mmCIF file of N, CA and C in Angstrom:
data_model
loop_
_atom_site.group_PDB
_atom_site.id
_atom_site.type_symbol
_atom_site.label_atom_id
_atom_site.label_comp_id
_atom_site.label_asym_id
_atom_site.label_seq_id
_atom_site.Cartn_x
_atom_site.Cartn_y
_atom_site.Cartn_z
ATOM 1 N N MET A 7 221.292 98.515 108.329
ATOM 2 C CA MET A 7 220.821 98.197 106.995
ATOM 3 C C MET A 7 219.483 97.473 107.064
ATOM 4 N N LEU A 8 219.331 96.533 107.986
ATOM 5 C CA LEU A 8 218.086 95.793 108.141
ATOM 6 C C LEU A 8 216.959 96.747 108.539
ATOM 7 N N PHE A 9 217.252 97.705 109.428
ATOM 8 C CA PHE A 9 216.263 98.676 109.856
ATOM 9 C C PHE A 9 215.761 99.489 108.655
ATOM 10 N N LYS A 10 216.682 99.914 107.787
ATOM 11 C CA LYS A 10 216.331 100.699 106.617
ATOM 12 C C LYS A 10 215.424 99.886 105.688
ATOM 13 N N PHE A 11 215.706 98.616 105.503
ATOM 14 C CA PHE A 11 214.901 97.743 104.664
ATOM 15 C C PHE A 11 213.494 97.589 105.243
ATOM 16 N N ILE A 12 213.412 97.340 106.551
ATOM 17 C CA ILE A 12 212.115 97.178 107.213
ATOM 18 C C ILE A 12 211.310 98.465 107.120
ATOM 19 N N LEU A 13 211.948 99.602 107.329
ATOM 20 C CA LEU A 13 211.272 100.896 107.247
ATOM 21 C C LEU A 13 210.753 101.135 105.830
ATOM 22 N N THR A 14 211.568 100.856 104.839
ATOM 23 C CA THR A 14 211.160 101.048 103.446
ATOM 24 C C THR A 14 209.990 100.135 103.093
ATOM 25 N N ALA A 15 210.072 98.878 103.509
ATOM 26 C CA ALA A 15 208.982 97.937 103.238
ATOM 27 C C ALA A 15 207.706 98.364 103.954
ATOM 28 N N SER A 16 207.835 98.826 105.183
ATOM 29 C CA SER A 16 206.665 99.276 105.936
ATOM 30 C C SER A 16 206.021 100.484 105.268
ATOM 31 N N LEU A 17 206.823 101.425 104.810
ATOM 32 C CA LEU A 17 206.279 102.601 104.125
ATOM 33 C C LEU A 17 205.595 102.210 102.819
ATOM 34 N N ALA A 18 206.143 101.254 102.100
ATOM 35 C CA ALA A 18 205.525 100.800 100.853
ATOM 36 C C ALA A 18 204.165 100.158 101.120
ATOM 37 N N ILE A 19 204.082 99.357 102.147
ATOM 38 C CA ILE A 19 202.808 98.713 102.514
ATOM 39 C C ILE A 19 201.800 99.766 102.963
ATOM 40 N N LEU A 20 202.240 100.712 103.764
ATOM 41 C CA LEU A 20 201.365 101.766 104.259
ATOM 42 C C LEU A 20 200.844 102.624 103.118
ATOM 43 N N SER A 21 201.706 103.020 102.195
ATOM 44 C CA SER A 21 201.252 103.866 101.087
ATOM 45 C C SER A 21 200.298 103.096 100.182
ATOM 46 N N SER A 22 200.537 101.809 99.996
ATOM 47 C CA SER A 22 199.627 100.984 99.206
ATOM 48 C C SER A 22 198.261 100.901 99.864
ATOM 49 N N ALA A 23 198.235 100.735 101.168
ATOM 50 C CA ALA A 23 196.971 100.658 101.907
ATOM 51 C C ALA A 23 196.238 101.992 101.857
ATOM 52 N N LEU A 24 196.969 103.095 101.964
ATOM 53 C CA LEU A 24 196.340 104.414 101.902
ATOM 54 C C LEU A 24 195.767 104.684 100.520
ATOM 55 N N PHE A 25 196.460 104.269 99.464
ATOM 56 C CA PHE A 25 195.957 104.455 98.113
ATOM 57 C C PHE A 25 194.677 103.655 97.911
ATOM 58 N N ALA A 26 194.648 102.420 98.369
ATOM 59 C CA ALA A 26 193.447 101.594 98.247
ATOM 60 C C ALA A 26 192.299 102.209 99.038
ATOM 61 N N GLU A 27 192.581 102.741 100.204
ATOM 62 C CA GLU A 27 191.566 103.368 101.042
ATOM 63 C C GLU A 27 191.018 104.619 100.366
ATOM 64 N N ALA A 28 191.875 105.367 99.676
ATOM 65 C CA ALA A 28 191.455 106.607 99.036
ATOM 66 C C ALA A 28 190.479 106.358 97.896
ATOM 67 N N ARG A 29 190.487 105.202 97.280
ATOM 68 C CA ARG A 29 189.616 104.902 96.141
ATOM 69 C C ARG A 29 188.521 103.920 96.526
ATOM 70 N N LYS A 30 187.812 104.242 97.583
ATOM 71 C CA LYS A 30 186.651 103.431 97.932
ATOM 72 C C LYS A 30 185.565 103.691 96.906
ATOM 73 N N SER A 31 184.717 102.729 96.714
ATOM 74 C CA SER A 31 183.639 102.921 95.748
ATOM 75 C C SER A 31 182.662 103.981 96.251
ATOM 76 N N LYS A 32 182.036 104.648 95.297
ATOM 77 C CA LYS A 32 181.061 105.684 95.593
ATOM 78 C C LYS A 32 179.693 105.230 95.104
ATOM 79 N N THR A 33 178.656 105.808 95.672
ATOM 80 C CA THR A 33 177.305 105.601 95.169
ATOM 81 C C THR A 33 176.822 106.920 94.582
ATOM 82 N N HIS A 34 176.425 106.874 93.327
ATOM 83 C CA HIS A 34 175.918 108.042 92.619
ATOM 84 C C HIS A 34 174.394 107.946 92.590
ATOM 85 N N ASP A 35 173.712 108.945 93.123
ATOM 86 C CA ASP A 35 172.254 108.939 93.182
ATOM 87 C C ASP A 35 171.674 109.661 91.978
ATOM 88 N N VAL A 36 170.661 109.040 91.351
ATOM 89 C CA VAL A 36 169.992 109.610 90.189
ATOM 90 C C VAL A 36 168.485 109.554 90.441
ATOM 91 N N ILE A 37 167.818 110.688 90.272
ATOM 92 C CA ILE A 37 166.364 110.761 90.405
ATOM 93 C C ILE A 37 165.754 110.429 89.052
ATOM 94 N N VAL A 38 164.763 109.549 89.043
ATOM 95 C CA VAL A 38 164.089 109.141 87.808
ATOM 96 C C VAL A 38 162.686 109.747 87.809
ATOM 97 N N GLY A 39 162.434 110.632 86.841
ATOM 98 C CA GLY A 39 161.107 111.232 86.702
ATOM 99 C C GLY A 39 160.799 112.243 87.778
ATOM 100 N N GLY A 40 159.548 112.219 88.233
ATOM 101 C CA GLY A 40 159.107 113.158 89.259
ATOM 102 C C GLY A 40 158.747 114.507 88.674
ATOM 103 N N ALA A 41 158.897 115.545 89.467
ATOM 104 C CA ALA A 41 158.512 116.905 89.061
ATOM 105 C C ALA A 41 159.296 117.394 87.841
ATOM 106 N N ALA A 42 160.491 116.867 87.622
ATOM 107 C CA ALA A 42 161.316 117.297 86.483
ATOM 108 C C ALA A 42 160.803 116.738 85.159
ATOM 109 N N GLY A 43 159.917 115.759 85.195
ATOM 110 C CA GLY A 43 159.385 115.158 83.971
ATOM 111 C C GLY A 43 160.047 113.824 83.669
ATOM 112 N N LEU A 44 160.012 113.437 82.413
ATOM 113 C CA LEU A 44 160.571 112.146 81.994
ATOM 114 C C LEU A 44 162.069 112.279 81.734
ATOM 115 N N VAL A 45 162.795 112.552 82.795
ATOM 116 C CA VAL A 45 164.243 112.751 82.704
ATOM 117 C C VAL A 45 164.938 112.091 83.889
ATOM 118 N N TYR A 46 166.253 111.966 83.765
ATOM 119 C CA TYR A 46 167.107 111.524 84.863
ATOM 120 C C TYR A 46 167.833 112.752 85.404
ATOM 121 N N THR A 47 167.878 112.895 86.719
ATOM 122 C CA THR A 47 168.555 114.037 87.330
ATOM 123 C C THR A 47 169.568 113.537 88.349
ATOM 124 N N PRO A 48 170.889 113.746 88.109
ATOM 125 C CA PRO A 48 171.485 114.394 86.948
ATOM 126 C C PRO A 48 171.378 113.502 85.714
ATOM 127 N N ASN A 49 171.572 114.107 84.537
ATOM 128 C CA ASN A 49 171.432 113.326 83.299
ATOM 129 C C ASN A 49 172.706 112.577 82.926
ATOM 130 N N GLN A 50 173.769 112.764 83.700
ATOM 131 C CA GLN A 50 174.980 111.949 83.518
ATOM 132 C C GLN A 50 175.765 111.909 84.823
ATOM 133 N N VAL A 51 176.467 110.801 85.018
ATOM 134 C CA VAL A 51 177.364 110.658 86.166
ATOM 135 C C VAL A 51 178.699 110.152 85.650
ATOM 136 N N HIS A 52 179.740 110.410 86.395
ATOM 137 C CA HIS A 52 181.076 109.935 86.033
ATOM 138 C C HIS A 52 181.463 108.885 87.069
ATOM 139 N N ALA A 53 181.090 107.654 86.783
ATOM 140 C CA ALA A 53 181.324 106.551 87.711
ATOM 141 C C ALA A 53 182.546 105.750 87.287
ATOM 142 N N GLU A 54 183.277 105.293 88.277
ATOM 143 C CA GLU A 54 184.462 104.462 88.064
ATOM 144 C C GLU A 54 184.090 102.999 88.305
ATOM 145 N N PRO A 55 184.867 102.055 87.749
ATOM 146 C CA PRO A 55 184.611 100.643 88.062
ATOM 147 C C PRO A 55 184.562 100.428 89.577
ATOM 148 N N GLY A 56 183.562 99.707 90.019
ATOM 149 C CA GLY A 56 183.359 99.458 91.444
ATOM 150 C C GLY A 56 182.340 100.397 92.073
ATOM 151 N N ASP A 57 182.085 101.544 91.430
ATOM 152 C CA ASP A 57 181.069 102.470 91.926
ATOM 153 C C ASP A 57 179.677 101.888 91.683
ATOM 154 N N LYS A 58 178.706 102.457 92.372
ATOM 155 C CA LYS A 58 177.311 102.067 92.182
ATOM 156 C C LYS A 58 176.514 103.280 91.731
ATOM 157 N N VAL A 59 175.495 103.028 90.934
ATOM 158 C CA VAL A 59 174.549 104.061 90.540
ATOM 159 C C VAL A 59 173.196 103.622 91.086
ATOM 160 N N LYS A 60 172.625 104.455 91.945
ATOM 161 C CA LYS A 60 171.350 104.137 92.592
ATOM 162 C C LYS A 60 170.269 105.048 92.018
ATOM 163 N N PHE A 61 169.294 104.448 91.355
ATOM 164 C CA PHE A 61 168.192 105.175 90.735
ATOM 165 C C PHE A 61 167.029 105.232 91.719
ATOM 166 N N HIS A 62 166.534 106.451 91.963
ATOM 167 C CA HIS A 62 165.418 106.682 92.883
ATOM 168 C C HIS A 62 164.194 107.034 92.037
ATOM 169 N N PHE A 63 163.201 106.152 92.013
ATOM 170 C CA PHE A 63 162.019 106.366 91.188
ATOM 171 C C PHE A 63 161.020 107.259 91.898
ATOM 172 N N GLN A 64 160.501 108.257 91.159
ATOM 173 C CA GLN A 64 159.473 109.140 91.683
ATOM 174 C C GLN A 64 158.181 108.891 90.930
ATOM 175 N N PHE A 65 157.146 109.674 91.214
ATOM 176 C CA PHE A 65 155.801 109.360 90.736
ATOM 177 C C PHE A 65 155.709 109.130 89.234
ATOM 178 N N LYS A 66 154.725 108.343 88.889
ATOM 179 C CA LYS A 66 154.383 107.820 87.565
ATOM 180 C C LYS A 66 155.099 106.482 87.354
ATOM 181 N N ASN A 67 155.205 106.050 86.099
ATOM 182 C CA ASN A 67 155.711 104.722 85.775
ATOM 183 C C ASN A 67 156.979 104.856 84.933
ATOM 184 N N HIS A 68 158.109 104.402 85.460
ATOM 185 C CA HIS A 68 159.394 104.569 84.771
ATOM 186 C C HIS A 68 160.172 103.254 84.759
ATOM 187 N N THR A 69 161.200 103.204 83.916
ATOM 188 C CA THR A 69 162.145 102.092 83.904
ATOM 189 C C THR A 69 163.559 102.655 83.789
ATOM 190 N N VAL A 70 164.521 101.826 84.123
ATOM 191 C CA VAL A 70 165.929 102.093 83.834
ATOM 192 C C VAL A 70 166.398 100.866 83.076
ATOM 193 N N THR A 71 166.707 101.059 81.791
ATOM 194 C CA THR A 71 167.036 99.939 80.918
ATOM 195 C C THR A 71 168.279 100.267 80.111
ATOM 196 N N GLN A 72 169.240 99.384 80.126
ATOM 197 C CA GLN A 72 170.457 99.574 79.349
ATOM 198 C C GLN A 72 170.177 99.245 77.887
ATOM 199 N N SER A 73 170.620 100.133 76.996
ATOM 200 C CA SER A 73 170.452 99.913 75.558
ATOM 201 C C SER A 73 171.722 100.376 74.845
ATOM 202 N N SER A 74 171.710 100.339 73.533
ATOM 203 C CA SER A 74 172.861 100.802 72.753
ATOM 204 C C SER A 74 172.460 102.073 72.004
ATOM 205 N N PHE A 75 173.456 102.810 71.518
ATOM 206 C CA PHE A 75 173.165 104.007 70.719
ATOM 207 C C PHE A 75 172.519 103.614 69.387
ATOM 208 N N ASP A 76 172.862 102.446 68.858
ATOM 209 C CA ASP A 76 172.287 102.001 67.582
ATOM 210 C C ASP A 76 170.809 101.661 67.713
ATOM 211 N N GLU A 77 170.419 101.111 68.865
ATOM 212 C CA GLU A 77 169.023 100.726 69.095
ATOM 213 C C GLU A 77 168.584 101.203 70.486
ATOM 214 N N PRO A 78 168.376 102.510 70.637
ATOM 215 C CA PRO A 78 168.092 103.054 71.976
ATOM 216 C C PRO A 78 166.758 102.612 72.568
ATOM 217 N N CYS A 79 165.845 102.110 71.762
ATOM 218 C CA CYS A 79 164.538 101.671 72.280
ATOM 219 C C CYS A 79 164.476 100.169 72.521
ATOM 220 N N GLU A 80 165.583 99.490 72.318
ATOM 221 C CA GLU A 80 165.648 98.037 72.528
ATOM 222 C C GLU A 80 166.589 97.731 73.688
ATOM 223 N N PRO A 81 166.141 96.903 74.646
ATOM 224 C CA PRO A 81 167.050 96.520 75.746
ATOM 225 C C PRO A 81 168.303 95.829 75.203
ATOM 226 N N LEU A 82 169.433 96.132 75.804
ATOM 227 C CA LEU A 82 170.695 95.517 75.416
ATOM 228 C C LEU A 82 170.723 94.084 75.929
ATOM 229 N N LYS A 83 171.034 93.147 75.044
ATOM 230 C CA LYS A 83 171.111 91.748 75.450
ATOM 231 C C LYS A 83 172.161 91.594 76.552
ATOM 232 N N GLY A 84 171.767 91.067 77.709
ATOM 233 C CA GLY A 84 172.675 90.898 78.839
ATOM 234 C C GLY A 84 172.823 92.160 79.673
ATOM 235 N N GLY A 85 172.145 93.239 79.279
ATOM 236 C CA GLY A 85 172.227 94.499 80.019
ATOM 237 C C GLY A 85 171.279 94.510 81.211
ATOM 238 N N PHE A 86 171.266 95.603 81.938
ATOM 239 C CA PHE A 86 170.395 95.700 83.114
ATOM 240 C C PHE A 86 169.037 96.277 82.730
ATOM 241 N N ASP A 87 168.030 95.928 83.511
ATOM 242 C CA ASP A 87 166.668 96.411 83.289
ATOM 243 C C ASP A 87 165.920 96.364 84.612
ATOM 244 N N SER A 88 165.451 97.510 85.047
ATOM 245 C CA SER A 88 164.737 97.573 86.322
ATOM 246 C C SER A 88 163.321 97.027 86.221
ATOM 247 N N GLY A 89 162.781 96.924 85.000
ATOM 248 C CA GLY A 89 161.366 96.633 84.852
ATOM 249 C C GLY A 89 160.591 97.904 85.213
ATOM 250 N N PHE A 90 159.282 97.902 84.954
ATOM 251 C CA PHE A 90 158.489 99.088 85.278
ATOM 252 C C PHE A 90 158.426 99.285 86.780
ATOM 253 N N MET A 91 158.588 100.528 87.190
ATOM 254 C CA MET A 91 158.539 100.905 88.604
ATOM 255 C C MET A 91 157.417 101.932 88.794
ATOM 256 N N PRO A 92 156.167 101.448 88.904
ATOM 257 C CA PRO A 92 155.075 102.395 89.091
ATOM 258 C C PRO A 92 155.112 103.005 90.492
ATOM 259 N N VAL A 93 154.937 104.322 90.550
ATOM 260 C CA VAL A 93 154.952 105.037 91.825
ATOM 261 C C VAL A 93 153.756 105.987 91.833
ATOM 262 N N GLY A 94 152.923 105.877 92.848
ATOM 263 C CA GLY A 94 151.753 106.738 92.971
ATOM 264 C C GLY A 94 152.136 108.181 93.261
ATOM 265 N N MET A 95 151.235 109.097 92.907
ATOM 266 C CA MET A 95 151.471 110.533 93.105
ATOM 267 C C MET A 95 151.657 110.895 94.576
ATOM 268 N N ASP A 96 151.061 110.120 95.479
ATOM 269 C CA ASP A 96 151.119 110.442 96.906
ATOM 270 C C ASP A 96 152.257 109.736 97.646
ATOM 271 N N VAL A 97 153.057 108.947 96.940
ATOM 272 C CA VAL A 97 154.153 108.204 97.570
ATOM 273 C C VAL A 97 155.309 109.161 97.852
ATOM 274 N N LYS A 98 155.779 109.162 99.086
ATOM 275 C CA LYS A 98 156.886 110.059 99.478
ATOM 276 C C LYS A 98 158.254 109.493 99.103
ATOM 277 N N LYS A 99 158.411 108.179 99.215
ATOM 278 C CA LYS A 99 159.699 107.545 98.924
ATOM 279 C C LYS A 99 159.436 106.314 98.059
ATOM 280 N N GLY A 100 159.801 106.423 96.782
ATOM 281 C CA GLY A 100 159.557 105.339 95.841
ATOM 282 C C GLY A 100 160.641 104.277 95.881
ATOM 283 N N PRO A 101 160.512 103.275 95.016
ATOM 284 C CA PRO A 101 161.504 102.197 94.968
ATOM 285 C C PRO A 101 162.825 102.681 94.387
ATOM 286 N N THR A 102 163.858 101.898 94.597
ATOM 287 C CA THR A 102 165.177 102.196 94.036
ATOM 288 C C THR A 102 165.671 100.993 93.244
ATOM 289 N N PHE A 103 166.630 101.239 92.387
ATOM 290 C CA PHE A 103 167.272 100.198 91.591
ATOM 291 C C PHE A 103 168.743 100.562 91.511
ATOM 292 N N THR A 104 169.630 99.660 91.904
ATOM 293 C CA THR A 104 171.056 99.949 91.964
ATOM 294 C C THR A 104 171.833 99.022 91.032
ATOM 295 N N ILE A 105 172.763 99.621 90.291
ATOM 296 C CA ILE A 105 173.677 98.834 89.453
ATOM 297 C C ILE A 105 175.103 99.087 89.917
ATOM 298 N N LYS A 106 175.961 98.118 89.718
ATOM 299 C CA LYS A 106 177.385 98.271 90.019
ATOM 300 C C LYS A 106 178.124 98.406 88.690
ATOM 301 N N VAL A 107 178.959 99.431 88.598
ATOM 302 C CA VAL A 107 179.738 99.668 87.384
ATOM 303 C C VAL A 107 180.886 98.658 87.352
ATOM 304 N N GLU A 108 180.902 97.846 86.317
ATOM 305 C CA GLU A 108 181.915 96.788 86.208
ATOM 306 C C GLU A 108 183.154 97.255 85.437
ATOM 307 N N ASP A 109 182.962 98.048 84.407
ATOM 308 C CA ASP A 109 184.110 98.521 83.610
ATOM 309 C C ASP A 109 183.793 99.836 82.947
#
């Protein structure tokens, strides 16, 4: 009986650890501007809490700023803002800006 209890408890711990391991955070890469124009590529990601979104800035001057649908041209109070990220036409690898998805 004790062996059965220990085996069951061990399997429960193992399955819990495997489930946690299976849901490691991911990093979603988004290209900002560049040859595609004034767009984000891809234009949407499906990120889970704990995931990161890494914005890769390409040539010209761009920002990544959190706003609301009601006021899309106004920064969201307490939201994220990369500030302007100017990138020259001859730059091969521009700056990046990473956010962590909280909820």
